[in-house]
């Protein structure tokens, strides 16, 4: 796993929460894909609003996204973004057969993709719940084909109400050689950020 | 500290809260979710300003003028005037304001953004000539000051030009 980076302006060790979440999701997705996919926490980013889109892979072509909302006491969004090749390869791995373009997908292909979001979201949020000491529950995954910048923009909106800087976590999923490259974003709301920050303070105090 | 107005190239990507002033042979592009793409333009002089507005009201908070509807519109008007536009000839077009996560509830930021932008136009006596708003899809938009046309792409739909 690569060493994640985080904003130099932040002294908060966000990785203490996001690393275990990524590890947990990696193990779960590894089982789901028979070891064909692994994850690495790429970056916990605290950035200005105008730089949000720069966190996405280059280009502004439409992508397939699996969006998992966080429900419970606090909320947030998990957004998995797949380019066309990656989403096709992933479904092929899961169904053990080649698949056509997204327009030809049936219930089975959509279900495989939704389940990937479900497994990723559940494992990620379970680990995060343990760190935060609160139950964070995944909502049913929603699959959309749209512009990733638009979705990420909407996800950071609640933080933008409070600040010109927004925080999100970027995770890279890779597998099948280089054929599958997926970028996942976890975007907490202001309330969840406060909860996570508090839990890190508590952990820090307990460790002293 | 970054400038409030983006340095423009032939094709300028306008990020959240940013403003670009574009002229002949230039275009402004952006991808919008619940944000509003605000275009003010002087068609005769082939000049336009594009803002990627994030929130309805600044409430006196500091920040990039393009972030809020109530600061973006006056700032764009002044930037256009400085670039040589006639403020009396300036017209407006807006797009964006979608609800990509299809969330219900009273907090519909896309609609609030659009309402706030319209209120600013009214206050500044700017005529809104076209709008393409709402829905649950993102938009990839391109403004051409040469023709004053705003191209809007939604995934799986025909390109709309307003």
XYZ file of C-alpha atoms in Angstrom:
370
model
C 0.000 0.000 0.000
C 1.292 3.421 -0.900
C 1.775 6.001 1.797
C -1.212 8.278 1.703
C -0.708 11.974 1.562
C -2.681 14.623 3.360
C -2.814 18.365 3.263
C 0.159 20.006 4.927
C -2.186 22.590 6.434
C -3.959 19.923 8.462
C -2.396 18.600 11.669
C -5.186 16.099 12.155
C -4.035 12.519 11.530
C -7.010 11.603 9.340
C -5.177 8.485 8.143
C -5.865 6.865 11.530
C -9.487 6.637 10.454
C -9.225 6.295 6.695
C -6.411 3.706 6.613
C -8.348 1.054 8.596
C -11.450 1.814 6.527
C -9.502 1.301 3.312
C -7.881 -1.880 4.636
C -11.237 -3.292 5.625
C -12.760 -2.477 2.224
C -9.712 -3.937 0.488
C -10.081 -7.260 2.295
C -13.799 -7.385 1.536
C -13.398 -6.517 -2.142
C -10.499 -8.965 -2.415
C -12.826 -11.748 -1.293
C -15.643 -10.522 -3.552
C -13.392 -10.465 -6.635
C -11.392 -13.601 -5.748
C -8.282 -11.561 -5.082
C -8.460 -9.594 -8.315
C -8.821 -6.162 -6.706
C -6.853 -4.377 -4.036
C -7.143 -0.902 -2.598
C -4.748 1.761 -1.475
C -5.544 4.942 0.413
C -4.277 7.543 -1.966
C -4.934 10.833 -0.313
C -6.833 12.583 2.421
C -7.238 15.949 0.847
C -8.146 19.264 2.367
C -8.455 21.556 -0.587
C -10.007 24.761 -1.800
C -13.312 24.507 -3.651
C -11.831 25.526 -6.987
C -9.390 22.602 -6.809
C -11.988 19.898 -6.130
C -12.279 18.794 -9.755
C -8.483 18.476 -9.975
C -8.737 15.410 -7.704
C -10.487 13.484 -10.437
C -8.713 11.517 -13.131
C -7.949 13.731 -16.163
C -10.704 14.494 -18.651
C -14.346 15.317 -18.178
C -15.971 12.453 -20.045
C -18.949 10.723 -18.404
C -18.133 7.829 -16.090
C -20.097 5.115 -14.327
C -20.523 5.860 -10.637
C -21.754 3.807 -7.744
C -22.950 6.170 -5.040
C -23.447 4.953 -1.489
C -24.899 7.407 0.961
C -24.084 7.253 4.671
C -27.016 7.238 7.026
C -27.208 7.062 10.778
C -26.392 9.842 13.206
C -24.257 11.665 10.664
C -24.097 11.499 6.894
C -21.756 11.608 3.947
C -21.239 10.116 0.496
C -19.076 7.361 -0.930
C -18.639 7.710 -4.676
C -16.908 5.025 -6.753
C -16.009 6.270 -10.236
C -15.203 3.829 -13.066
C -13.995 4.601 -16.542
C -15.611 2.516 -19.289
C -12.817 -0.036 -19.533
C -12.597 -0.565 -15.777
C -16.296 -1.043 -15.224
C -16.442 -3.587 -18.047
C -13.420 -5.473 -16.699
C -14.805 -5.495 -13.158
C -18.147 -6.917 -14.218
C -16.345 -9.454 -16.413
C -14.305 -10.584 -13.392
C -17.411 -10.857 -11.243
C -19.562 -12.665 -13.793
C -16.697 -14.639 -15.283
C -17.625 -13.642 -18.822
C -17.094 -10.710 -21.182
C -19.655 -7.907 -21.068
C -20.677 -5.337 -23.664
C -20.996 -1.557 -23.273
C -23.191 -0.116 -20.531
C -26.207 0.313 -22.832
C -26.399 -3.488 -23.135
C -26.253 -4.283 -19.430
C -29.094 -6.170 -17.849
C -30.125 -6.740 -14.279
C -27.233 -9.100 -13.600
C -24.532 -6.619 -14.612
C -26.183 -3.802 -12.651
C -26.596 -6.058 -9.663
C -22.901 -7.050 -9.718
C -21.923 -3.416 -9.754
C -24.366 -2.437 -7.009
C -23.128 -5.301 -4.848
C -19.559 -4.051 -5.305
C -20.673 -0.681 -3.922
C -22.511 -2.409 -1.122
C -19.516 -4.508 -0.092
C -17.125 -1.581 -0.384
C -19.450 0.730 1.554
C -20.290 -1.744 4.297
C -16.686 -2.715 4.992
C -15.479 0.881 4.817
C -18.183 2.209 7.123
C -17.925 -0.699 9.573
C -14.263 0.089 10.123
C -15.006 3.765 10.379
C -17.820 3.115 12.869
C -15.368 1.308 15.118
C -12.980 4.247 15.037
C -15.720 6.829 15.522
C -17.675 4.875 18.127
C -20.951 5.540 16.260
C -22.982 3.483 13.818
C -22.498 4.599 10.237
C -24.779 2.729 7.863
C -24.583 2.449 4.085
C -27.699 3.284 2.099
C -28.618 1.168 -0.952
C -26.140 1.861 -3.793
C -27.271 3.983 -6.712
C -25.665 3.488 -10.126
C -25.461 6.469 -12.451
C -23.613 7.365 -15.601
C -22.744 11.027 -15.364
C -19.964 13.571 -14.941
C -17.847 12.761 -11.877
C -17.043 16.428 -11.261
C -20.749 17.189 -10.924
C -21.280 14.434 -8.362
C -18.198 15.370 -6.354
C -19.303 19.002 -6.449
C -22.652 18.121 -4.961
C -21.073 15.866 -2.336
C -18.820 18.639 -0.989
C -21.657 21.169 -0.963
C -22.539 20.716 2.710
C -18.947 21.402 3.711
C -18.870 24.406 1.374
C -21.658 25.983 3.411
C -19.193 26.315 6.277
C -15.829 26.819 4.653
C -13.902 27.557 1.470
C -11.823 24.441 2.200
C -13.301 20.971 1.894
C -12.005 17.604 3.038
C -12.424 14.289 1.309
C -10.609 11.000 1.091
C -9.523 9.468 -2.225
C -8.893 5.747 -2.534
C -7.573 3.931 -5.590
C -8.768 0.446 -6.456
C -6.676 -1.535 -8.865
C -6.862 -5.035 -10.235
C -6.528 -7.472 -13.145
C -3.096 -6.147 -14.009
C -3.759 -2.566 -14.972
C -7.150 -3.230 -16.500
C -9.230 -2.052 -13.552
C -8.648 1.396 -12.138
C -11.317 2.828 -9.938
C -11.227 5.959 -7.837
C -13.376 6.137 -4.737
C -14.169 9.308 -2.841
C -15.448 9.510 0.695
C -16.955 12.909 1.440
C -18.173 13.512 4.995
C -20.637 16.245 5.924
C -19.610 18.913 8.412
C -21.274 16.968 11.231
C -19.426 13.777 10.356
C -16.156 15.654 10.087
C -16.702 16.987 13.598
C -17.478 13.479 14.853
C -14.369 12.021 13.216
C -12.233 14.864 14.518
C -13.549 14.291 18.051
C -12.916 10.573 17.837
C -9.326 11.245 16.812
C -8.903 13.588 19.775
C -10.342 10.951 22.112
C -8.028 8.304 20.666
C -5.122 10.672 21.034
C -5.964 11.356 24.651
C -6.426 7.644 25.389
C -3.036 6.871 23.874
C -1.224 9.343 26.123
C -3.763 33.953 -3.034
C -5.477 33.383 -6.343
C -7.000 36.180 -8.386
C -10.794 36.513 -8.332
C -10.862 36.373 -12.129
C -9.223 33.410 -13.829
C -6.443 34.013 -16.308
C -8.046 32.844 -19.520
C -6.686 30.626 -22.223
C -8.310 29.654 -25.489
C -10.339 27.165 -23.456
C -10.715 27.920 -19.757
C -12.099 25.452 -17.222
C -13.996 27.314 -14.548
C -13.873 25.521 -11.180
C -16.186 25.881 -8.194
C -16.368 29.489 -7.067
C -14.315 30.800 -9.963
C -15.075 33.505 -12.540
C -13.604 33.814 -16.034
C -13.975 36.691 -18.468
C -13.703 35.465 -22.050
C -13.601 37.250 -25.384
C -13.291 36.551 -29.089
C -11.855 33.088 -29.973
C -12.067 31.920 -26.373
C -14.473 29.612 -24.576
C -15.335 28.974 -20.920
C -16.114 25.393 -19.867
C -17.342 23.805 -16.696
C -18.984 20.703 -15.264
C -21.934 21.495 -13.023
C -23.912 19.486 -10.498
C -26.029 21.511 -8.093
C -23.952 24.641 -8.748
C -25.150 27.272 -11.193
C -23.233 28.340 -14.273
C -23.963 32.043 -14.659
C -23.185 33.741 -17.952
C -23.313 37.507 -18.412
C -22.449 38.734 -21.884
C -22.296 41.693 -24.212
C -23.051 40.103 -27.567
C -22.034 43.111 -29.698
C -18.551 43.189 -28.166
C -18.186 39.382 -28.035
C -17.440 39.525 -24.320
C -18.733 37.257 -21.607
C -18.196 36.391 -17.958
C -18.801 32.881 -16.637
C -19.180 32.156 -12.917
C -19.439 28.736 -11.247
C -21.693 29.753 -8.345
C -21.755 27.337 -5.400
C -24.101 28.874 -2.817
C -26.919 31.419 -2.726
C -25.675 33.999 -0.221
C -22.383 35.017 1.321
C -23.961 36.356 4.519
C -21.044 38.761 4.708
C -18.481 35.941 4.712
C -15.194 36.470 2.942
C -14.325 34.197 0.079
C -14.006 34.102 -3.634
C -16.699 36.379 -5.153
C -17.655 33.636 -7.586
C -18.692 31.295 -4.766
C -21.919 33.135 -3.882
C -24.749 34.424 -6.063
C -24.925 37.758 -4.233
C -21.235 38.507 -4.747
C -20.713 36.870 -8.154
C -23.206 38.889 -10.190
C -22.005 42.400 -9.171
C -18.396 41.238 -9.534
C -19.008 39.825 -13.023
C -20.740 42.996 -14.122
C -17.814 45.102 -12.969
C -15.281 42.734 -14.572
C -17.157 42.953 -17.875
C -17.302 46.727 -17.660
C -13.542 46.837 -17.101
C -13.047 44.554 -20.105
C -14.953 47.003 -22.317
C -18.550 45.780 -22.148
C -21.470 48.183 -22.019
C -23.298 47.313 -18.762
C -26.612 48.390 -20.318
C -26.219 45.775 -23.066
C -25.410 42.901 -20.749
C -27.751 39.899 -20.871
C -27.756 36.681 -18.847
C -28.117 32.930 -19.232
C -28.003 30.339 -16.471
C -27.743 26.568 -16.224
C -27.105 23.842 -13.626
C -28.856 23.471 -10.284
C -29.481 19.750 -10.535
C -30.139 17.330 -7.702
C -27.761 14.500 -8.628
C -28.390 12.404 -5.522
C -32.165 12.820 -5.909
C -32.416 13.834 -2.275
C -35.767 14.976 -0.932
C -36.176 17.498 1.823
C -36.237 21.225 2.330
C -32.562 21.795 1.535
C -32.562 21.881 -2.278
C -29.420 23.836 -2.919
C -29.731 23.809 -6.714
C -33.105 25.542 -6.628
C -31.980 27.982 -3.939
C -28.946 28.872 -6.026
C -31.080 29.524 -9.101
C -33.554 31.679 -7.146
C -30.705 33.692 -5.623
C -29.120 34.302 -9.031
C -32.450 35.453 -10.503
C -32.891 37.865 -7.569
C -29.471 39.343 -8.288
C -30.362 39.853 -11.946
C -33.519 41.652 -10.911
C -31.606 43.894 -8.510
C -29.024 44.734 -11.174
C -31.642 45.140 -13.913
C -30.102 42.385 -16.050
C -32.401 40.532 -18.430
C -32.309 36.745 -18.152
C -32.808 35.517 -21.713
C -32.479 31.734 -21.271
C -32.105 29.093 -18.621
C -31.644 25.314 -18.457
C -31.987 24.190 -14.855
C -32.834 21.352 -12.509
C -33.189 17.640 -13.138
C -31.029 14.919 -11.656
C -28.131 14.933 -14.147
C -24.859 16.791 -14.207
C -24.080 19.152 -17.065
C -20.954 19.794 -19.114
C -21.283 23.340 -20.404
C -19.362 25.511 -22.840
C -19.908 29.226 -23.377
C -18.884 30.811 -26.691
C -18.678 34.619 -26.424
C -18.378 34.928 -30.231
C -21.963 33.735 -30.629
C -23.241 34.203 -27.069
C -24.334 30.555 -27.187
C -24.194 28.237 -24.210
C -23.850 24.537 -25.082
C -25.181 22.118 -22.492
C -24.478 18.377 -22.488
C -26.302 15.952 -20.206
C -25.324 12.290 -20.404
C -27.622 10.318 -22.687
C -29.444 13.390 -23.987
C -29.189 15.605 -27.055
C -26.921 18.623 -26.690
C -28.971 21.696 -25.817
C -27.912 25.150 -26.978
C -29.407 28.234 -25.348
